[in-house]
Coordinates of C-alpha atoms in Angstrom, one line a residue:
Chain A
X1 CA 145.3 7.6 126.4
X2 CA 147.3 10.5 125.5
X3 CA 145.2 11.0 122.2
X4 CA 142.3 11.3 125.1
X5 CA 143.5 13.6 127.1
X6 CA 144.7 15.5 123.8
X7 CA 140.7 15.6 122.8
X8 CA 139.5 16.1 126.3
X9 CA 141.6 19.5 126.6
X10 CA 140.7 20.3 122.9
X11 CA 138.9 23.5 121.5
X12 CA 136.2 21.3 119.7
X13 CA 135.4 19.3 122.9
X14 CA 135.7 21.7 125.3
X15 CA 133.9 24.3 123.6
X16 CA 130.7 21.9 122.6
X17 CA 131.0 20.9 126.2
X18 CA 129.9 24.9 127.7
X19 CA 127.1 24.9 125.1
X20 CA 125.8 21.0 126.2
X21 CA 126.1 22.3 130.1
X22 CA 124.0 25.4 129.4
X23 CA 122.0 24.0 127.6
X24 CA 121.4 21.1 130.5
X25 CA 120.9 23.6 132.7
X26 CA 118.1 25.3 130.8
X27 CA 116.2 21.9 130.6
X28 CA 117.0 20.9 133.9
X29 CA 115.1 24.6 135.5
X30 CA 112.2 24.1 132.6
X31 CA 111.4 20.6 134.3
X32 CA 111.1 22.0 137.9
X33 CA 107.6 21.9 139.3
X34 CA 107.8 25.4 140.5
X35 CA 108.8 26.8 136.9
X36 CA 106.6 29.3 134.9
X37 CA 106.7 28.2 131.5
X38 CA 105.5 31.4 130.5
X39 CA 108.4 32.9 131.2
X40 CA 110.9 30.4 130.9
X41 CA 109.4 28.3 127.8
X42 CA 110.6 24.5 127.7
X43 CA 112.7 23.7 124.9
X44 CA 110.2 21.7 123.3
X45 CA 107.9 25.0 123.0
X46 CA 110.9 27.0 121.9
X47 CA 111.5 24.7 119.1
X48 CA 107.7 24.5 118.3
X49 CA 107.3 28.2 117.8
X50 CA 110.9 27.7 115.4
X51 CA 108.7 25.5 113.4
X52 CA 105.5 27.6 113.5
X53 CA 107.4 30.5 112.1
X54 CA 109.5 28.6 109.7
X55 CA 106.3 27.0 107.9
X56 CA 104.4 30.3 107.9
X57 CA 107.7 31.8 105.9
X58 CA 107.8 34.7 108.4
X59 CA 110.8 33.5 109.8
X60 CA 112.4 33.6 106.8
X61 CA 111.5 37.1 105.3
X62 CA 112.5 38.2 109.0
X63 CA 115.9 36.7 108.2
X64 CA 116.6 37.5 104.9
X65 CA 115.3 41.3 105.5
X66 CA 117.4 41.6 108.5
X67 CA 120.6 40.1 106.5
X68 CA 120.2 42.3 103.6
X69 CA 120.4 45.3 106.0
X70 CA 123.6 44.0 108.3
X71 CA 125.3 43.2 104.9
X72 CA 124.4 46.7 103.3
X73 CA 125.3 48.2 105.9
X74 CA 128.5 46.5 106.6
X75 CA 129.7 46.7 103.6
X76 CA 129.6 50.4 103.5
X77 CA 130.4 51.1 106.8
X78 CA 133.8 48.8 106.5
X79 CA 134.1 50.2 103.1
X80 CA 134.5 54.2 103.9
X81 CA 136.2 52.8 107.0
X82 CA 139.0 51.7 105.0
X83 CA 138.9 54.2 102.5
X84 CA 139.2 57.0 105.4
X85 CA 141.4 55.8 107.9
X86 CA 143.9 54.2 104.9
X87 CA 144.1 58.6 104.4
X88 CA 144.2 59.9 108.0
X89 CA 146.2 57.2 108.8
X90 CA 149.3 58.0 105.9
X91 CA 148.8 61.5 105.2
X92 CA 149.5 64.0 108.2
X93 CA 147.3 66.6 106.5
X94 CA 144.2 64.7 106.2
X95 CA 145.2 62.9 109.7
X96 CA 145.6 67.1 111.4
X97 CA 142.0 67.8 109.4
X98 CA 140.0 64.9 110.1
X99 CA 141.5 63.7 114.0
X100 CA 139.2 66.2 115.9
X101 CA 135.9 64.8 114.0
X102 CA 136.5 61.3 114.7
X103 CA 138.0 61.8 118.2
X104 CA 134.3 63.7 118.7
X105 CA 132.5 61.7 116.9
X106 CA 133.9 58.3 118.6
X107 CA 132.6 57.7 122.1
X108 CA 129.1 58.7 120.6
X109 CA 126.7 55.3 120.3
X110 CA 125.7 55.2 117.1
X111 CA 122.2 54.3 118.6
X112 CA 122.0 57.8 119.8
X113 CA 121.9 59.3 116.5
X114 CA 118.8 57.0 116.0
X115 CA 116.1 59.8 117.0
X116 CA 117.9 62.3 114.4
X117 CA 117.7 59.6 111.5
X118 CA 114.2 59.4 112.2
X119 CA 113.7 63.1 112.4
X120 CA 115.4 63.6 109.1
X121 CA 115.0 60.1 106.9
X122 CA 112.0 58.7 108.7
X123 CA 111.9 55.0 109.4
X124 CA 112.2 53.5 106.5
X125 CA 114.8 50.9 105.2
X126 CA 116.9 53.8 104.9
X127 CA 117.2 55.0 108.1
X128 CA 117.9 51.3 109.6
X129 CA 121.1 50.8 107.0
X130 CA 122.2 53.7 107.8
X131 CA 122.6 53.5 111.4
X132 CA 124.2 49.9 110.9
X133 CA 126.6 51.8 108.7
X134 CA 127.6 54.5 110.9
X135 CA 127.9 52.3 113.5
X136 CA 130.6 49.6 111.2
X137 CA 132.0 52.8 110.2
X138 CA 133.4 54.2 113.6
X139 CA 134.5 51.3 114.9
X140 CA 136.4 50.2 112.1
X141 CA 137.9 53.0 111.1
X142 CA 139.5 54.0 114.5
X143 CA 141.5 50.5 114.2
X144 CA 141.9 51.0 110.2
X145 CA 143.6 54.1 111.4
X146 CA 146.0 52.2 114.1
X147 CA 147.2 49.7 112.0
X148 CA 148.6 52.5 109.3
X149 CA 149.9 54.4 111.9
X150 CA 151.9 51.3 113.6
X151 CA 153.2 50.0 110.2
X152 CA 156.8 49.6 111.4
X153 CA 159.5 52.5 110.3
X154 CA 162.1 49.9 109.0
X155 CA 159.9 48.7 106.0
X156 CA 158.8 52.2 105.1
X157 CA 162.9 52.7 105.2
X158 CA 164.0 49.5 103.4
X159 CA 160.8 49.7 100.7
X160 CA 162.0 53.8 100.1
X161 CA 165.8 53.2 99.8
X162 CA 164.8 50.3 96.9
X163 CA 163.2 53.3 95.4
X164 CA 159.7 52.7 96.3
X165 CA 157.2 55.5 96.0
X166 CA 155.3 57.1 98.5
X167 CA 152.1 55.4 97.0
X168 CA 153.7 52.2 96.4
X169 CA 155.0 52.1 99.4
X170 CA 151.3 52.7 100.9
X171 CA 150.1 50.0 98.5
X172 CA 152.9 47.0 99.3
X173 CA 153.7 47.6 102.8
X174 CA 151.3 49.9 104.5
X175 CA 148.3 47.9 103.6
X176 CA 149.7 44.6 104.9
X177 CA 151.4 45.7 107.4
X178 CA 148.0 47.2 108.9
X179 CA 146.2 44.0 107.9
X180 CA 145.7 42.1 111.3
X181 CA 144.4 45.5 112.7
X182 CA 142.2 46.1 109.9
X183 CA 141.1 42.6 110.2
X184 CA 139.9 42.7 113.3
X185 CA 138.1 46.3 112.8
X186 CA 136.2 44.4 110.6
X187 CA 135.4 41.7 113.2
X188 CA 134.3 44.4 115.6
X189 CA 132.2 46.0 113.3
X190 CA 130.1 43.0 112.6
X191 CA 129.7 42.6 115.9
X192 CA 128.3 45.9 116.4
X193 CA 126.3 45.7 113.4
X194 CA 124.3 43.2 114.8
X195 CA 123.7 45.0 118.0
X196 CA 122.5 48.3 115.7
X197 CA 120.8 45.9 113.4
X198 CA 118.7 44.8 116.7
X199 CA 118.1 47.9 117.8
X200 CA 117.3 49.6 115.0
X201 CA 114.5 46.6 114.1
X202 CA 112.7 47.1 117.8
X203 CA 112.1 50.8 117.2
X204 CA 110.7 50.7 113.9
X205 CA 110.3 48.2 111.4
X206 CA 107.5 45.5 109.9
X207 CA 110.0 43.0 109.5
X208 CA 113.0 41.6 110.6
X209 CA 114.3 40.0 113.3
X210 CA 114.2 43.0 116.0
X211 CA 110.4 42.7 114.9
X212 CA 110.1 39.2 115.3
X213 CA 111.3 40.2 119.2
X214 CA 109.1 42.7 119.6
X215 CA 106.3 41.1 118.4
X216 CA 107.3 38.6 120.7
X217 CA 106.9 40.8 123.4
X218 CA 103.7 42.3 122.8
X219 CA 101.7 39.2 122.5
X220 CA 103.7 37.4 125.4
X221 CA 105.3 34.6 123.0
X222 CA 108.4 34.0 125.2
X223 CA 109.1 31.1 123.2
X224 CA 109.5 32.9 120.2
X225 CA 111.6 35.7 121.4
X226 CA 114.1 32.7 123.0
X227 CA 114.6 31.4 119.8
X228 CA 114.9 34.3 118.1
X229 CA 117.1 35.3 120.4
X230 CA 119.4 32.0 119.5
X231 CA 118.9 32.5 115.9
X232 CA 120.7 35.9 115.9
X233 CA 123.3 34.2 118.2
X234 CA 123.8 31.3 116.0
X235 CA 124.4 34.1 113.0
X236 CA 126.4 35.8 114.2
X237 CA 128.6 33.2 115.5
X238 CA 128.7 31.4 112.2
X239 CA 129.6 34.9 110.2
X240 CA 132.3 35.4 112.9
X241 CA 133.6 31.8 111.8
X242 CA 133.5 32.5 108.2
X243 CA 135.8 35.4 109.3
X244 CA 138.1 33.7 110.8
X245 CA 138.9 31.3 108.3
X246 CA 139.5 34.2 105.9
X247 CA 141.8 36.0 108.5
X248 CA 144.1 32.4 109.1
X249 CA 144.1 32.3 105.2
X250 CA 145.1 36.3 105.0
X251 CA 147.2 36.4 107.6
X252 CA 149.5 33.0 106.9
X253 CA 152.5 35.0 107.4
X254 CA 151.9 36.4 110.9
X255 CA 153.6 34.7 114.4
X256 CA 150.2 35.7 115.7
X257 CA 148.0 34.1 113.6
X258 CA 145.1 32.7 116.1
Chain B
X1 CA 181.2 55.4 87.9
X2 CA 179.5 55.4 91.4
X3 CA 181.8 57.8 94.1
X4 CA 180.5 59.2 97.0
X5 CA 182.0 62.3 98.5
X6 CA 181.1 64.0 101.7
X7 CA 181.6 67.1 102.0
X8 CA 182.0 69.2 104.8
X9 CA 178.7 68.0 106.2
X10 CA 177.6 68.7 109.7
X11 CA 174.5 67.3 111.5
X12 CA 172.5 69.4 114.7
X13 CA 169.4 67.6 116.2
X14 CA 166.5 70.2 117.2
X15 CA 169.1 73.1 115.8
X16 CA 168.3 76.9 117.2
X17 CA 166.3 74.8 119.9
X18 CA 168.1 74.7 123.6
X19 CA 168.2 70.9 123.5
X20 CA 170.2 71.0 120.1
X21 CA 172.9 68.2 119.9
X22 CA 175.3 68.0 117.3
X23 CA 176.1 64.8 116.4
X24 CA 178.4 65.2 113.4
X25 CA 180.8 67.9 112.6
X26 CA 182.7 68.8 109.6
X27 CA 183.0 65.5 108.1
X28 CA 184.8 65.3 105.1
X29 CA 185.3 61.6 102.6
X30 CA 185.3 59.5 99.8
X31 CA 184.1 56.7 99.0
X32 CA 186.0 55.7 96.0
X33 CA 184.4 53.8 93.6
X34 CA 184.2 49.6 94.2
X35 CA 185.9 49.9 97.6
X36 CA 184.2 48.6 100.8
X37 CA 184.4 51.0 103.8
X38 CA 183.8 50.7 106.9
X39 CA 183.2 53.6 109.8
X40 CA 183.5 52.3 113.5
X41 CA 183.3 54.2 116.1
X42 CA 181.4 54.1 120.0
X43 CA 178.3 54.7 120.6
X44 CA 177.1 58.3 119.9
X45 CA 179.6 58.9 117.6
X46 CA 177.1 59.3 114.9
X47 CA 178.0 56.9 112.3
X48 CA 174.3 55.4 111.7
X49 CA 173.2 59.2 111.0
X50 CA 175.5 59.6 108.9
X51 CA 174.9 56.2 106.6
X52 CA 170.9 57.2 106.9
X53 CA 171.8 60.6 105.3
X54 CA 173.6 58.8 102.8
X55 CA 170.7 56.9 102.0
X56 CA 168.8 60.1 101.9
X57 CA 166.3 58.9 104.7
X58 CA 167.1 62.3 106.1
X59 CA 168.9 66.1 104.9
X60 CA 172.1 66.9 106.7
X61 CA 171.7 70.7 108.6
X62 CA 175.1 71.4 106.9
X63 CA 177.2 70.7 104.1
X64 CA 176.0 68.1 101.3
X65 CA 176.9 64.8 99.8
X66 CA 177.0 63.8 96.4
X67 CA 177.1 60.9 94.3
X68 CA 179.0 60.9 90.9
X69 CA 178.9 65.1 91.5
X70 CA 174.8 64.8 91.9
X71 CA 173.6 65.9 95.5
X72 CA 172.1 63.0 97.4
X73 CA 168.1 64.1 98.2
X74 CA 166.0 62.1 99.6
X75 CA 165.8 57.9 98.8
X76 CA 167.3 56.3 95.5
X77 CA 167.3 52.6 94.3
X78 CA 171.0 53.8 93.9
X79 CA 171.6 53.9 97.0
X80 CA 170.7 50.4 99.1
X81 CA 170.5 49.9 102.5
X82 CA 170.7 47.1 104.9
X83 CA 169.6 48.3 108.4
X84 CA 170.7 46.3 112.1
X85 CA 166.7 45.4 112.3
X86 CA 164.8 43.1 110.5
X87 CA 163.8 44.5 107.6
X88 CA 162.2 41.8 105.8
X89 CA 158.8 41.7 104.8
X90 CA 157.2 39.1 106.9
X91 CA 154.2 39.1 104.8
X92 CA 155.9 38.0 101.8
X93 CA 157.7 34.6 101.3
X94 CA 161.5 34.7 100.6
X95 CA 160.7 34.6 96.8
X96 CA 158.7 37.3 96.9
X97 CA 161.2 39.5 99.2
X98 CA 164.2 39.0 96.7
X99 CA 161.8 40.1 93.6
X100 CA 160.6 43.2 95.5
X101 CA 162.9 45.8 93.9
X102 CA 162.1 44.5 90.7
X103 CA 158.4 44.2 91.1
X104 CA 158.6 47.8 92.0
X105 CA 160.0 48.6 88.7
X106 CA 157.1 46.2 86.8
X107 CA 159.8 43.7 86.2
X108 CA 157.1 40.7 84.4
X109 CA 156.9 37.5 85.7
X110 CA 160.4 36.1 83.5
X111 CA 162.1 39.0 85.1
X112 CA 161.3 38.3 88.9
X113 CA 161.9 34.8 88.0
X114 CA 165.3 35.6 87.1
X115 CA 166.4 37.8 89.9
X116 CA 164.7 35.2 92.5
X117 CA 166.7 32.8 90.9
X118 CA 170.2 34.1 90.8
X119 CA 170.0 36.1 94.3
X120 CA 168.4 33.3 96.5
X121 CA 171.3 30.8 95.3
X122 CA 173.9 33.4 96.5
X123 CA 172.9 34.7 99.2
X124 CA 172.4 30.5 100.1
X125 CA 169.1 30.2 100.8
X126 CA 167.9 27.6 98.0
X127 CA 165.4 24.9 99.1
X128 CA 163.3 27.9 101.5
X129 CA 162.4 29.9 98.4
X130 CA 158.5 29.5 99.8
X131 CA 158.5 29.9 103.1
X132 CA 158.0 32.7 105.1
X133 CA 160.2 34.7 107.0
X134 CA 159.1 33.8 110.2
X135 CA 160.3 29.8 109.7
X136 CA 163.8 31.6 109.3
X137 CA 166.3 31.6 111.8
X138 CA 167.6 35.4 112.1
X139 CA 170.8 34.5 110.3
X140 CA 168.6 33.5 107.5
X141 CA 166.2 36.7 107.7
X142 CA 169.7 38.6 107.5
X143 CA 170.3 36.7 103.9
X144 CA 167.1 37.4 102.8
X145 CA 168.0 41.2 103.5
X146 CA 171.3 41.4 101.7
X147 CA 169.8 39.5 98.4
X148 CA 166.9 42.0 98.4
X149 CA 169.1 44.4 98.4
X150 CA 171.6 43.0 95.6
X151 CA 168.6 42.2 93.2
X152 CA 167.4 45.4 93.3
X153 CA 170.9 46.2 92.1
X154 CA 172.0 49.6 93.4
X155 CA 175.2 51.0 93.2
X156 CA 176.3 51.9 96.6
X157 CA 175.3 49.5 99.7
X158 CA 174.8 51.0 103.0
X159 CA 175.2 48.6 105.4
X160 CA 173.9 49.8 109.3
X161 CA 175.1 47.0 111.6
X162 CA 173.8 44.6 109.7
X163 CA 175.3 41.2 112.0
X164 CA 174.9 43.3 115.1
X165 CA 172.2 40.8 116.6
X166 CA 173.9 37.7 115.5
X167 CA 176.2 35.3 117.6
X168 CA 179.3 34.9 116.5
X169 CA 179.4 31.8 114.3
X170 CA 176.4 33.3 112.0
X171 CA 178.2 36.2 112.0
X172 CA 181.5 35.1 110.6
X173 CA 179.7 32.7 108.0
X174 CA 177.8 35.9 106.5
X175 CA 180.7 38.2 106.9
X176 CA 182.7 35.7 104.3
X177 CA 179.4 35.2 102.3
X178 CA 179.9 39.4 101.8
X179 CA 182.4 39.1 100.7
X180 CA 182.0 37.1 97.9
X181 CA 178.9 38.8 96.9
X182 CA 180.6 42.0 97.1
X183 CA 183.8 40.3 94.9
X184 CA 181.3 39.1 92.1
X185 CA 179.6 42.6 91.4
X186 CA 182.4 45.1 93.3
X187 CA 179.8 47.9 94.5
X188 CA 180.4 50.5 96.7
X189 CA 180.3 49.5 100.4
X190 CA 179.6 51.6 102.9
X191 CA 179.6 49.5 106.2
X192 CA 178.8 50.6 109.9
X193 CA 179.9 48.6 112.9
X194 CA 181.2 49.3 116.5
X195 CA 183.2 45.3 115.8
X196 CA 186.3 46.0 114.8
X197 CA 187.6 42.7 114.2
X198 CA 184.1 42.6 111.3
X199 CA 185.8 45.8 109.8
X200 CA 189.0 44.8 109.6
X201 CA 188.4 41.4 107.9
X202 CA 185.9 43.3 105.5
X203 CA 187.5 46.9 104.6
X204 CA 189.8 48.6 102.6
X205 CA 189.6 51.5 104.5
X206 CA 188.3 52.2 108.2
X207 CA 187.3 55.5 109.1
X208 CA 187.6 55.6 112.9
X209 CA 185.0 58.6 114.1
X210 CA 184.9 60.3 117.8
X211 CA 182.0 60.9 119.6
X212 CA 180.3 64.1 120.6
X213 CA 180.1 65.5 118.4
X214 CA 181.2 62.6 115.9
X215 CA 184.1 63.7 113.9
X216 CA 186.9 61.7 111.5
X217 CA 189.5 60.8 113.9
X218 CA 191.9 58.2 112.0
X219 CA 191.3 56.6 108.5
X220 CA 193.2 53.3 108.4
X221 CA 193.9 51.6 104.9
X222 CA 194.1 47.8 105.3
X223 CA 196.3 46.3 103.4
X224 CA 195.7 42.6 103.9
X225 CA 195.5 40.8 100.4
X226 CA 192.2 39.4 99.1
X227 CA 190.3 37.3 99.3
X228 CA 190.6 37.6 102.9
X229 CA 190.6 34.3 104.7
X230 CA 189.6 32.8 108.3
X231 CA 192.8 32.3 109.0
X232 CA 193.4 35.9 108.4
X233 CA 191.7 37.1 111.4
X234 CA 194.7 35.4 113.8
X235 CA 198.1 36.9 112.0
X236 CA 199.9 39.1 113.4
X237 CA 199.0 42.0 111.1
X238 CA 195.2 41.6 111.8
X239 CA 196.1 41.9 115.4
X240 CA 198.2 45.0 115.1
X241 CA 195.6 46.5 113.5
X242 CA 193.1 45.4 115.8
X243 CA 195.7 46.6 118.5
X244 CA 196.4 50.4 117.4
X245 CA 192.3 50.7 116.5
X246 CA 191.4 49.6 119.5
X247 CA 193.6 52.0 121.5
X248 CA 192.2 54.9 119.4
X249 CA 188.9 54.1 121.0
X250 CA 189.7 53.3 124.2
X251 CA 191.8 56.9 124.5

């Protein structure tokens, strides 16, 4: 009984519980006699188009095309993140220099430097990483640059006064220190590399998944723009699992671990 | 061998500003080689500034301090310090937190192996060599401080309140465990505390500061044999001492 109740109140139970309810709700609308299923497409057709566009391999190229640019483009974007808030954040000079840019730069969309890219790059594969880039890059560096800036003064004290230098100091107790911020700066910028990646697909591409959408659109297949539309969900909750598990095995040491 | 002497040093926060604050003035010591010292004092009185100058964490405005006749600037694995907060690394496991001075140095694996070794036994912490600091109690994260400190093997220790935050028991367990720590290598101790009864049962020498600004009031020598005992703390001699101190900073 108390196992039970244990399960009942569970993460795994309760949270496969919110997806079975939704989902029992979508069917339950679907199967009303007053539904358009042109607009609200029955699960059967949304699964139907899933298996039109998987045999026909477009939904595949959309998916890998669409992954190649999140990755590129997170990987970049995260990559200069660290490099340049790791600086602003320990040296005051570069921190004096740089601070104005990046408190300018910040509360800018990335989406709105879309028509720019165009104007200068055109819409090619380029111009889509690149907005996915600059879009990881300012939000992970503005937490990159937090977590140096927060590494507590008594380990900079104890690590210096056991002779530490200022790099090694950087390297074995800033960087650690700073790690569950620069964890989760990487978690945010996932997150808003798919909604660039999205966006960037619906104003200009021939494949992808923001094409698959729009395509969607323009020939009225609701059903395929539903399950598209749980495809990128799905992906993106599965890369934000994979991240988890490598933040609980980073961060072992932290209080605050979950 | 290591001596530290002060000299003549005097300390002004925001100096030439209106809100400056002097916190030391015209301090004059020695810390002869081997001996453990300890500075009490109230609050304000300045003795923490002065023990982070001493670990060079920051420049005096006046006067200078010098260590076997070499002026202390800036940080030195000569000169260790163990502050009142918790200073170990949480991300490293106790192991790892006893090696770190020597891994700083690009001690090989033999090396750390060694220091680990020898410094987790005495500081008494054998059977949590893996775990991580947060499974420690903070008597134990204390322990973990003090044999960092020892196996990076400085000369001088600068202690800052180190027990401050413990209850009493913990705190009477470690001060003996010091002790014997500090008997097996004899460094230079340098030990703030505003617990008189601590100083006492550790020192040679108190230096008794007054506040604002801080200044050398009284320096007691204690001349209670060693190796000091628990029994110690209750004769008659520990409480005169304990008596006249305490009336120099009540007055």
């Amino acid at each position: 009984m108390n196992n039970l109740s244990k399960f009942l109140s569970g993460r795994l139970f309760l949270g496969v519980l919110s997806v079975a309810l939704v989902f029992a709700a979508y069917i339950w609308l679907t199967n009303r006699p007053d539904n358009n299923p042109a607009l609200l497409p029955p699960i059967s057709d949304i699964i139907g188009s899933f298996r039109t566009n998987l045999t026909s391999g477009s939904l595949m190229t959309a998916l890998g095309a669409s992954l190649f640019r999140i990755s590129t483009g997170f990987l970049i974007g995260t990559s200069l993140a660290l490099i340049v808030g790791c600086l602003i954040g320990w040296y005051k000079t570069i921190e004096y220099l740089c601070d104005p840019l990046i408190e300018a730069f910040r509360p800018i969309p990335p989406l709105a430097y879309i028509p720019i890219i165009i104007i200068w790059f055109g819409i090619g594969e380029f111009s889509r990483v690149l907005i996915i880039t600059i879009a990881c890059f300012m939000v992970c560096v503005v937490n990159v640059i937090a977590g140096m800036k927060n590494v507590p003064q008594v380990y900079v004290d104890a690590a210096s006064t056991m002779g530490a230098s200022r790099f090694q100091i950087f390297r074995t107790v800033a960087i650690p220190a700073a790690t569950p911020f620069i964890i989760t700066g990487y978690r945010i910028a996932l997150a808003a590399a798919w909604t660039t990646l999205v966006a960037s697909e619906l104003l200009a591409a021939q494949n992808g998944l923001g094409y698959l959408l729009q395509e969607g659109r323009r020939y009225f297949l609701t059903d395929q723009v539903m399950m598209i539309i749980v495809i990128i969900g799905a992906c993106a909750f599965i890369m934000d699992r994979i991240f988890r598990m490598i933040q609980a095995r980073l961060m072992q040491w932290s209080e605050a671990r979950e | 061998m290591p001596e530290i002497i002060v000299d003549n040093l005097t300390h002004t926060f925001g100096k030439g500003g209106k809100d400056a604050l002097t916190v030391l003035e015209g301090i004059d010591l020695t810390f002869e080689s081997g001996s453990f010292n300890c500075i009490v004092g109230t609050s304000g009185c300045g003795k923490s500034t002065l023990l982070k100058m001493m670990a060079g964490l920051f420049d005096p405005t006046d006067g200078e301090m010098r260590l076997d006749g070499e002026v202390i600037q800036g940080t030195d694995r000569r000169r260790g310090m163990v502050f009142q907060q918790d200073a170990v690394f949480p991300w490293m496991t106790v192991r790892r937190n006893i090696s770190y001075g020597p891994r700083l140095r690009g001690a090989g694996k033999a090396e750390q192996a060694e220091a680990e070794a020898k410094w987790i036994e005495a500081v008494g912490l054998t059977g949590f060599e893996d775990r991580w600091p947060r499974e420690l109690s903070g008597g134990m994260r204390k322990r973990v401080d003090i044999g960092r400190v020892y196996a990076n093997d400085p000369d001088i220790l600068l202690m800052d309140e180190p027990f401050g935050a413990l209850d009493a028991q913990t705190k009477e367990r470690l001060q003996a465990d010091l002790l014997k720590a500090w008997n097996a290598s004899k460094k230079t101790v340098v030990f703030v505390t505003h617990d008189l009864e601590e100083a006492i049962f550790l020192a040679d020498k108190i230096i008794v500061m007054s506040a604002r600004p801080g200044r050398i009031h009284h320096i007691e020598e204690v001349a209670l044999p060693r190796p000091r005992t628990e029994e110690m703390r209750l004769t008659d001699e520990f409480l005169q001492i304990k008596r006249r101190l305490w009336a120099m900073l009540e007055h």
